[in-house]
Amino acid sequence: MLLSAVTLGIALLSKGFALFLLPTFAILCVLLARRWHKDIPGRFIEALWPMLVAFLVGGWWWLRNLIVLGVVQPSRYGAREATGEQHEAYDFVLFFTQFWIRFNRLFWGRGAREDMALPSEIVDPAGVILLVLIVLALAASRHRFILAVLLLFPAVTIAVLFNNAHGIYWDFGHHDRGVQGRYVFGGIVAYAAILAVVVHPLAQRFSTRMRTFLMAIGSTVALTLTWIAITWVFVGLWHQVDKRGAVRRGAAEAVGVAEGVYPVLVLLTVIMHVVFLLMLVRWRLPEIKVLLVPSNTPLGVPRHARV
């Protein structure tokens, strides 16, 4: 809990969107406090002290903004003078549809630059598939409340984005301002949990050996695609020179390694990932089993578990 509280505090110092993680963190603190203590005072203290630690590490900055500047997070559009009258081009249906289309495409990496964007024929169905997986997981999981708590972070973020973007559109008629899909990347734990809930029943059909093999292959493919995407971006950013040279120099400058080391680094990363994953599954570490095997405690994690 202490490590989680300090980590949240550091996140609060780095980005204002970490404020949207507070409801999720607070609910998890309450759930664990109820498990670890029977008396009301003990539960209250157990639930409160992680929040205080997070505040002392990084939350104080936002209180300081509120006191000194009068707002939690100043911004150019946030400082605009509201006219109280909607823009002449205001159309809520247009804004609503364009918000979700743009948000989904930016979430999947499309929109920043057309020459480095995935086709809309891929990202649009991907957004629909993700929503279907979320609904299926919430309907089928025995721990749907925990999944809902994890999804609360991206949900609150999207709600704030929608409200701010709508305010900008109301005043200026710009339906594409204030919309960013990357702001919910921090909800990756929830997305991974959703995928696990959906995939787990299917994986039970295979033998242990086959599940291990598929896990290694799937994780390696995901990691490899990530490196391919990074390389693809470097090619686009350093398009003024030879593509091979662009990849070498661009990647080297970004990760701080010599030009010739970058391809070796990519290969070693993939190999190490496969080896580590196979060893992890083979050894069945107790620390990992605590996270995978359900228990009678909230989240399946006893208080003194080695995690």
PDB file of N, CA and C in Angstrom, residues 21-93:
ATOM      1  N   LEU A  21      -7.329   9.253 -11.283  1.00  0.00           N
ATOM      2  CA  LEU A  21      -7.082   7.940 -10.699  1.00  0.00           C
ATOM      3  C   LEU A  21      -7.487   7.879  -9.226  1.00  0.00           C
ATOM      4  N   LEU A  22      -7.723   9.029  -8.613  1.00  0.00           N
ATOM      5  CA  LEU A  22      -8.041   9.075  -7.184  1.00  0.00           C
ATOM      6  C   LEU A  22      -9.297   8.282  -6.812  1.00  0.00           C
ATOM      7  N   PRO A  23     -10.410   8.363  -7.566  1.00  0.00           N
ATOM      8  CA  PRO A  23     -11.575   7.553  -7.197  1.00  0.00           C
ATOM      9  C   PRO A  23     -11.279   6.056  -7.186  1.00  0.00           C
ATOM     10  N   THR A  24     -10.566   5.578  -8.212  1.00  0.00           N
ATOM     11  CA  THR A  24     -10.208   4.160  -8.258  1.00  0.00           C
ATOM     12  C   THR A  24      -9.337   3.784  -7.075  1.00  0.00           C
ATOM     13  N   PHE A  25      -8.332   4.590  -6.799  1.00  0.00           N
ATOM     14  CA  PHE A  25      -7.410   4.307  -5.692  1.00  0.00           C
ATOM     15  C   PHE A  25      -8.149   4.332  -4.357  1.00  0.00           C
ATOM     16  N   ALA A  26      -9.042   5.290  -4.181  1.00  0.00           N
ATOM     17  CA  ALA A  26      -9.780   5.402  -2.922  1.00  0.00           C
ATOM     18  C   ALA A  26     -10.684   4.187  -2.696  1.00  0.00           C
ATOM     19  N   ILE A  27     -11.366   3.735  -3.746  1.00  0.00           N
ATOM     20  CA  ILE A  27     -12.249   2.574  -3.612  1.00  0.00           C
ATOM     21  C   ILE A  27     -11.449   1.324  -3.273  1.00  0.00           C
ATOM     22  N   LEU A  28     -10.309   1.144  -3.920  1.00  0.00           N
ATOM     23  CA  LEU A  28      -9.462  -0.015  -3.626  1.00  0.00           C
ATOM     24  C   LEU A  28      -8.949   0.030  -2.190  1.00  0.00           C
ATOM     25  N   CYS A  29      -8.617   1.227  -1.713  1.00  0.00           N
ATOM     26  CA  CYS A  29      -8.177   1.372  -0.319  1.00  0.00           C
ATOM     27  C   CYS A  29      -9.290   0.965   0.648  1.00  0.00           C
ATOM     28  N   VAL A  30     -10.505   1.363   0.338  1.00  0.00           N
ATOM     29  CA  VAL A  30     -11.643   1.023   1.202  1.00  0.00           C
ATOM     30  C   VAL A  30     -11.883  -0.481   1.197  1.00  0.00           C
ATOM     31  N   LEU A  31     -11.802  -1.108   0.027  1.00  0.00           N
ATOM     32  CA  LEU A  31     -12.016  -2.561  -0.065  1.00  0.00           C
ATOM     33  C   LEU A  31     -10.993  -3.327   0.759  1.00  0.00           C
ATOM     34  N   LEU A  32      -9.739  -2.925   0.652  1.00  0.00           N
ATOM     35  CA  LEU A  32      -8.694  -3.612   1.403  1.00  0.00           C
ATOM     36  C   LEU A  32      -8.807  -3.324   2.900  1.00  0.00           C
ATOM     37  N   ALA A  33      -9.190  -2.106   3.247  1.00  0.00           N
ATOM     38  CA  ALA A  33      -9.366  -1.764   4.663  1.00  0.00           C
ATOM     39  C   ALA A  33     -10.479  -2.598   5.291  1.00  0.00           C
ATOM     40  N   ARG A  34     -11.537  -2.846   4.558  1.00  0.00           N
ATOM     41  CA  ARG A  34     -12.636  -3.673   5.059  1.00  0.00           C
ATOM     42  C   ARG A  34     -12.179  -5.109   5.274  1.00  0.00           C
ATOM     43  N   ARG A  35     -11.276  -5.586   4.434  1.00  0.00           N
ATOM     44  CA  ARG A  35     -10.778  -6.940   4.583  1.00  0.00           C
ATOM     45  C   ARG A  35      -9.813  -7.071   5.756  1.00  0.00           C
ATOM     46  N   TRP A  36      -8.975  -6.065   5.942  1.00  0.00           N
ATOM     47  CA  TRP A  36      -7.894  -6.171   6.918  1.00  0.00           C
ATOM     48  C   TRP A  36      -8.314  -5.783   8.337  1.00  0.00           C
ATOM     49  N   HIS A  37      -9.415  -5.055   8.480  1.00  0.00           N
ATOM     50  CA  HIS A  37      -9.831  -4.585   9.812  1.00  0.00           C
ATOM     51  C   HIS A  37     -11.314  -4.848  10.024  1.00  0.00           C
ATOM     52  N   LYS A  38     -11.654  -5.224  11.243  1.00  0.00           N
ATOM     53  CA  LYS A  38     -13.049  -5.462  11.600  1.00  0.00           C
ATOM     54  C   LYS A  38     -13.701  -4.239  12.241  1.00  0.00           C
ATOM     55  N   ASP A  39     -12.874  -3.413  12.920  1.00  0.00           N
ATOM     56  CA  ASP A  39     -13.423  -2.251  13.611  1.00  0.00           C
ATOM     57  C   ASP A  39     -13.455  -1.044  12.684  1.00  0.00           C
ATOM     58  N   ILE A  40     -14.408  -0.159  12.915  1.00  0.00           N
ATOM     59  CA  ILE A  40     -14.596   1.030  12.079  1.00  0.00           C
ATOM     60  C   ILE A  40     -13.382   1.960  12.121  1.00  0.00           C
ATOM     61  N   PRO A  41     -12.825   2.302  13.301  1.00  0.00           N
ATOM     62  CA  PRO A  41     -11.647   3.192  13.322  1.00  0.00           C
ATOM     63  C   PRO A  41     -10.460   2.613  12.542  1.00  0.00           C
ATOM     64  N   GLY A  42     -10.249   1.299  12.691  1.00  0.00           N
ATOM     65  CA  GLY A  42      -9.149   0.674  11.957  1.00  0.00           C
ATOM     66  C   GLY A  42      -9.353   0.758  10.459  1.00  0.00           C
ATOM     67  N   ARG A  43     -10.569   0.525  10.019  1.00  0.00           N
ATOM     68  CA  ARG A  43     -10.867   0.630   8.594  1.00  0.00           C
ATOM     69  C   ARG A  43     -10.668   2.052   8.083  1.00  0.00           C
ATOM     70  N   PHE A  44     -11.113   3.002   8.871  1.00  0.00           N
ATOM     71  CA  PHE A  44     -10.998   4.403   8.459  1.00  0.00           C
ATOM     72  C   PHE A  44      -9.540   4.811   8.304  1.00  0.00           C
ATOM     73  N   ILE A  45      -8.722   4.464   9.285  1.00  0.00           N
ATOM     74  CA  ILE A  45      -7.296   4.826   9.232  1.00  0.00           C
ATOM     75  C   ILE A  45      -6.607   4.111   8.079  1.00  0.00           C
ATOM     76  N   GLU A  46      -6.913   2.819   7.913  1.00  0.00           N
ATOM     77  CA  GLU A  46      -6.277   2.037   6.852  1.00  0.00           C
ATOM     78  C   GLU A  46      -6.626   2.579   5.473  1.00  0.00           C
ATOM     79  N   ALA A  47      -7.851   3.054   5.306  1.00  0.00           N
ATOM     80  CA  ALA A  47      -8.272   3.589   4.016  1.00  0.00           C
ATOM     81  C   ALA A  47      -7.753   5.002   3.784  1.00  0.00           C
ATOM     82  N   LEU A  48      -7.510   5.738   4.867  1.00  0.00           N
ATOM     83  CA  LEU A  48      -7.157   7.143   4.735  1.00  0.00           C
ATOM     84  C   LEU A  48      -5.669   7.393   4.562  1.00  0.00           C
ATOM     85  N   TRP A  49      -4.822   6.624   5.269  1.00  0.00           N
ATOM     86  CA  TRP A  49      -3.409   6.988   5.258  1.00  0.00           C
ATOM     87  C   TRP A  49      -2.742   6.877   3.883  1.00  0.00           C
ATOM     88  N   PRO A  50      -3.120   5.922   2.993  1.00  0.00           N
ATOM     89  CA  PRO A  50      -2.515   5.936   1.658  1.00  0.00           C
ATOM     90  C   PRO A  50      -2.858   7.194   0.873  1.00  0.00           C
ATOM     91  N   MET A  51      -4.080   7.701   1.057  1.00  0.00           N
ATOM     92  CA  MET A  51      -4.461   8.936   0.382  1.00  0.00           C
ATOM     93  C   MET A  51      -3.642  10.113   0.885  1.00  0.00           C
ATOM     94  N   LEU A  52      -3.365  10.136   2.192  1.00  0.00           N
ATOM     95  CA  LEU A  52      -2.560  11.207   2.767  1.00  0.00           C
ATOM     96  C   LEU A  52      -1.127  11.146   2.248  1.00  0.00           C
ATOM     97  N   VAL A  53      -0.590   9.942   2.127  1.00  0.00           N
ATOM     98  CA  VAL A  53       0.771   9.792   1.595  1.00  0.00           C
ATOM     99  C   VAL A  53       0.838  10.300   0.165  1.00  0.00           C
ATOM    100  N   ALA A  54      -0.131   9.915  -0.650  1.00  0.00           N
ATOM    101  CA  ALA A  54      -0.169  10.376  -2.037  1.00  0.00           C
ATOM    102  C   ALA A  54      -0.275  11.894  -2.112  1.00  0.00           C
ATOM    103  N   PHE A  55      -1.050  12.474  -1.205  1.00  0.00           N
ATOM    104  CA  PHE A  55      -1.189  13.933  -1.172  1.00  0.00           C
ATOM    105  C   PHE A  55       0.127  14.602  -0.796  1.00  0.00           C
ATOM    106  N   LEU A  56       0.822  14.059   0.199  1.00  0.00           N
ATOM    107  CA  LEU A  56       2.078  14.662   0.646  1.00  0.00           C
ATOM    108  C   LEU A  56       3.172  14.551  -0.412  1.00  0.00           C
ATOM    109  N   VAL A  57       3.142  13.479  -1.198  1.00  0.00           N
ATOM    110  CA  VAL A  57       4.159  13.292  -2.236  1.00  0.00           C
ATOM    111  C   VAL A  57       3.888  14.192  -3.435  1.00  0.00           C
ATOM    112  N   GLY A  58       2.650  14.225  -3.922  1.00  0.00           N
ATOM    113  CA  GLY A  58       2.394  14.992  -5.134  1.00  0.00           C
ATOM    114  C   GLY A  58       1.064  15.713  -5.205  1.00  0.00           C
ATOM    115  N   GLY A  59       0.103  15.332  -4.361  1.00  0.00           N
ATOM    116  CA  GLY A  59      -1.211  15.948  -4.456  1.00  0.00           C
ATOM    117  C   GLY A  59      -1.259  17.398  -4.021  1.00  0.00           C
ATOM    118  N   TRP A  60      -0.314  17.784  -3.185  1.00  0.00           N
ATOM    119  CA  TRP A  60      -0.295  19.163  -2.676  1.00  0.00           C
ATOM    120  C   TRP A  60      -0.176  20.185  -3.810  1.00  0.00           C
ATOM    121  N   TRP A  61       0.439  19.804  -4.915  1.00  0.00           N
ATOM    122  CA  TRP A  61       0.640  20.753  -6.018  1.00  0.00           C
ATOM    123  C   TRP A  61      -0.680  21.266  -6.570  1.00  0.00           C
ATOM    124  N   TRP A  62      -1.673  20.398  -6.644  1.00  0.00           N
ATOM    125  CA  TRP A  62      -2.958  20.778  -7.223  1.00  0.00           C
ATOM    126  C   TRP A  62      -3.761  21.628  -6.249  1.00  0.00           C
ATOM    127  N   LEU A  63      -3.581  21.397  -4.963  1.00  0.00           N
ATOM    128  CA  LEU A  63      -4.182  22.290  -3.970  1.00  0.00           C
ATOM    129  C   LEU A  63      -3.524  23.656  -4.039  1.00  0.00           C
ATOM    130  N   ARG A  64      -2.230  23.677  -4.247  1.00  0.00           N
ATOM    131  CA  ARG A  64      -1.508  24.944  -4.395  1.00  0.00           C
ATOM    132  C   ARG A  64      -2.036  25.724  -5.593  1.00  0.00           C
ATOM    133  N   ASN A  65      -2.272  25.038  -6.754  1.00  0.00           N
ATOM    134  CA  ASN A  65      -2.839  25.701  -7.927  1.00  0.00           C
ATOM    135  C   ASN A  65      -4.200  26.308  -7.615  1.00  0.00           C
ATOM    136  N   LEU A  66      -5.010  25.550  -6.885  1.00  0.00           N
ATOM    137  CA  LEU A  66      -6.350  26.028  -6.563  1.00  0.00           C
ATOM    138  C   LEU A  66      -6.296  27.276  -5.691  1.00  0.00           C
ATOM    139  N   ILE A  67      -5.355  27.312  -4.744  1.00  0.00           N
ATOM    140  CA  ILE A  67      -5.243  28.455  -3.829  1.00  0.00           C
ATOM    141  C   ILE A  67      -4.634  29.661  -4.528  1.00  0.00           C
ATOM    142  N   VAL A  68      -3.544  29.436  -5.283  1.00  0.00           N
ATOM    143  CA  VAL A  68      -2.800  30.538  -5.890  1.00  0.00           C
ATOM    144  C   VAL A  68      -3.448  31.028  -7.181  1.00  0.00           C
ATOM    145  N   LEU A  69      -3.886  30.083  -8.034  1.00  0.00           N
ATOM    146  CA  LEU A  69      -4.379  30.442  -9.360  1.00  0.00           C
ATOM    147  C   LEU A  69      -5.898  30.417  -9.471  1.00  0.00           C
ATOM    148  N   GLY A  70      -6.547  29.812  -8.501  1.00  0.00           N
ATOM    149  CA  GLY A  70      -8.001  29.747  -8.530  1.00  0.00           C
ATOM    150  C   GLY A  70      -8.564  28.598  -9.336  1.00  0.00           C
ATOM    151  N   VAL A  71      -7.694  27.804  -9.995  1.00  0.00           N
ATOM    152  CA  VAL A  71      -8.116  26.625 -10.760  1.00  0.00           C
ATOM    153  C   VAL A  71      -7.139  25.499 -10.473  1.00  0.00           C
ATOM    154  N   VAL A  72      -7.622  24.288 -10.638  1.00  0.00           N
ATOM    155  CA  VAL A  72      -6.745  23.143 -10.378  1.00  0.00           C
ATOM    156  C   VAL A  72      -5.652  23.038 -11.432  1.00  0.00           C
ATOM    157  N   GLN A  73      -6.028  23.173 -12.706  1.00  0.00           N
ATOM    158  CA  GLN A  73      -5.041  23.087 -13.785  1.00  0.00           C
ATOM    159  C   GLN A  73      -5.324  24.160 -14.835  1.00  0.00           C
ATOM    160  N   PRO A  74      -4.535  25.213 -14.856  1.00  0.00           N
ATOM    161  CA  PRO A  74      -4.748  26.277 -15.842  1.00  0.00           C
ATOM    162  C   PRO A  74      -4.496  25.765 -17.259  1.00  0.00           C
ATOM    163  N   SER A  75      -5.223  26.314 -18.226  1.00  0.00           N
ATOM    164  CA  SER A  75      -5.012  25.976 -19.626  1.00  0.00           C
ATOM    165  C   SER A  75      -5.460  27.148 -20.478  1.00  0.00           C
ATOM    166  N   ARG A  76      -5.016  27.130 -21.730  1.00  0.00           N
ATOM    167  CA  ARG A  76      -5.346  28.232 -22.632  1.00  0.00           C
ATOM    168  C   ARG A  76      -6.852  28.311 -22.867  1.00  0.00           C
ATOM    169  N   TYR A  77      -7.462  27.173 -23.161  1.00  0.00           N
ATOM    170  CA  TYR A  77      -8.905  27.180 -23.396  1.00  0.00           C
ATOM    171  C   TYR A  77      -9.680  27.280 -22.091  1.00  0.00           C
ATOM    172  N   GLY A  78      -9.066  26.778 -21.006  1.00  0.00           N
ATOM    173  CA  GLY A  78      -9.740  26.873 -19.715  1.00  0.00           C
ATOM    174  C   GLY A  78      -9.859  28.305 -19.240  1.00  0.00           C
ATOM    175  N   ALA A  79      -8.953  29.158 -19.715  1.00  0.00           N
ATOM    176  CA  ALA A  79      -8.971  30.558 -19.311  1.00  0.00           C
ATOM    177  C   ALA A  79      -9.851  31.423 -20.213  1.00  0.00           C
ATOM    178  N   ARG A  80     -10.524  30.788 -21.174  1.00  0.00           N
ATOM    179  CA  ARG A  80     -11.365  31.560 -22.092  1.00  0.00           C
ATOM    180  C   ARG A  80     -12.541  32.195 -21.348  1.00  0.00           C
ATOM    181  N   GLU A  81     -13.041  33.274 -21.879  1.00  0.00           N
ATOM    182  CA  GLU A  81     -14.205  33.936 -21.296  1.00  0.00           C
ATOM    183  C   GLU A  81     -15.476  33.355 -21.923  1.00  0.00           C
ATOM    184  N   ALA A  82     -16.255  32.674 -21.113  1.00  0.00           N
ATOM    185  CA  ALA A  82     -17.488  32.072 -21.619  1.00  0.00           C
ATOM    186  C   ALA A  82     -18.501  33.163 -21.940  1.00  0.00           C
ATOM    187  N   THR A  83     -19.057  33.101 -23.146  1.00  0.00           N
ATOM    188  CA  THR A  83     -20.010  34.122 -23.576  1.00  0.00           C
ATOM    189  C   THR A  83     -21.410  33.841 -23.045  1.00  0.00           C
ATOM    190  N   GLY A  84     -21.659  32.578 -22.688  1.00  0.00           N
ATOM    191  CA  GLY A  84     -22.996  32.207 -22.236  1.00  0.00           C
ATOM    192  C   GLY A  84     -23.939  31.890 -23.376  1.00  0.00           C
ATOM    193  N   GLU A  85     -23.464  32.122 -24.612  1.00  0.00           N
ATOM    194  CA  GLU A  85     -24.262  31.824 -25.790  1.00  0.00           C
ATOM    195  C   GLU A  85     -23.514  30.834 -26.669  1.00  0.00           C
ATOM    196  N   GLN A  86     -24.259  29.886 -27.215  1.00  0.00           N
ATOM    197  CA  GLN A  86     -23.613  28.876 -28.042  1.00  0.00           C
ATOM    198  C   GLN A  86     -23.180  29.462 -29.379  1.00  0.00           C
ATOM    199  N   HIS A  87     -22.118  28.870 -29.949  1.00  0.00           N
ATOM    200  CA  HIS A  87     -21.619  29.294 -31.246  1.00  0.00           C
ATOM    201  C   HIS A  87     -22.675  29.065 -32.317  1.00  0.00           C
ATOM    202  N   GLU A  88     -22.664  29.904 -33.334  1.00  0.00           N
ATOM    203  CA  GLU A  88     -23.690  29.824 -34.373  1.00  0.00           C
ATOM    204  C   GLU A  88     -23.647  28.497 -35.125  1.00  0.00           C
ATOM    205  N   ALA A  89     -22.481  27.832 -35.145  1.00  0.00           N
ATOM    206  CA  ALA A  89     -22.359  26.561 -35.864  1.00  0.00           C
ATOM    207  C   ALA A  89     -22.587  25.361 -34.950  1.00  0.00           C
ATOM    208  N   TYR A  90     -23.088  25.590 -33.726  1.00  0.00           N
ATOM    209  CA  TYR A  90     -23.245  24.522 -32.741  1.00  0.00           C
ATOM    210  C   TYR A  90     -24.237  23.465 -33.223  1.00  0.00           C
ATOM    211  N   ASP A  91     -23.807  22.204 -33.123  1.00  0.00           N
ATOM    212  CA  ASP A  91     -24.661  21.069 -33.467  1.00  0.00           C
ATOM    213  C   ASP A  91     -24.227  19.913 -32.563  1.00  0.00           C
ATOM    214  N   PHE A  92     -25.040  19.604 -31.556  1.00  0.00           N
ATOM    215  CA  PHE A  92     -24.629  18.618 -30.566  1.00  0.00           C
ATOM    216  C   PHE A  92     -24.446  17.234 -31.187  1.00  0.00           C
ATOM    217  N   VAL A  93     -25.320  16.850 -32.108  1.00  0.00           N
ATOM    218  CA  VAL A  93     -25.199  15.538 -32.747  1.00  0.00           C
ATOM    219  C   VAL A  93     -23.874  15.437 -33.491  1.00  0.00           C
TER     220      VAL A  93
END
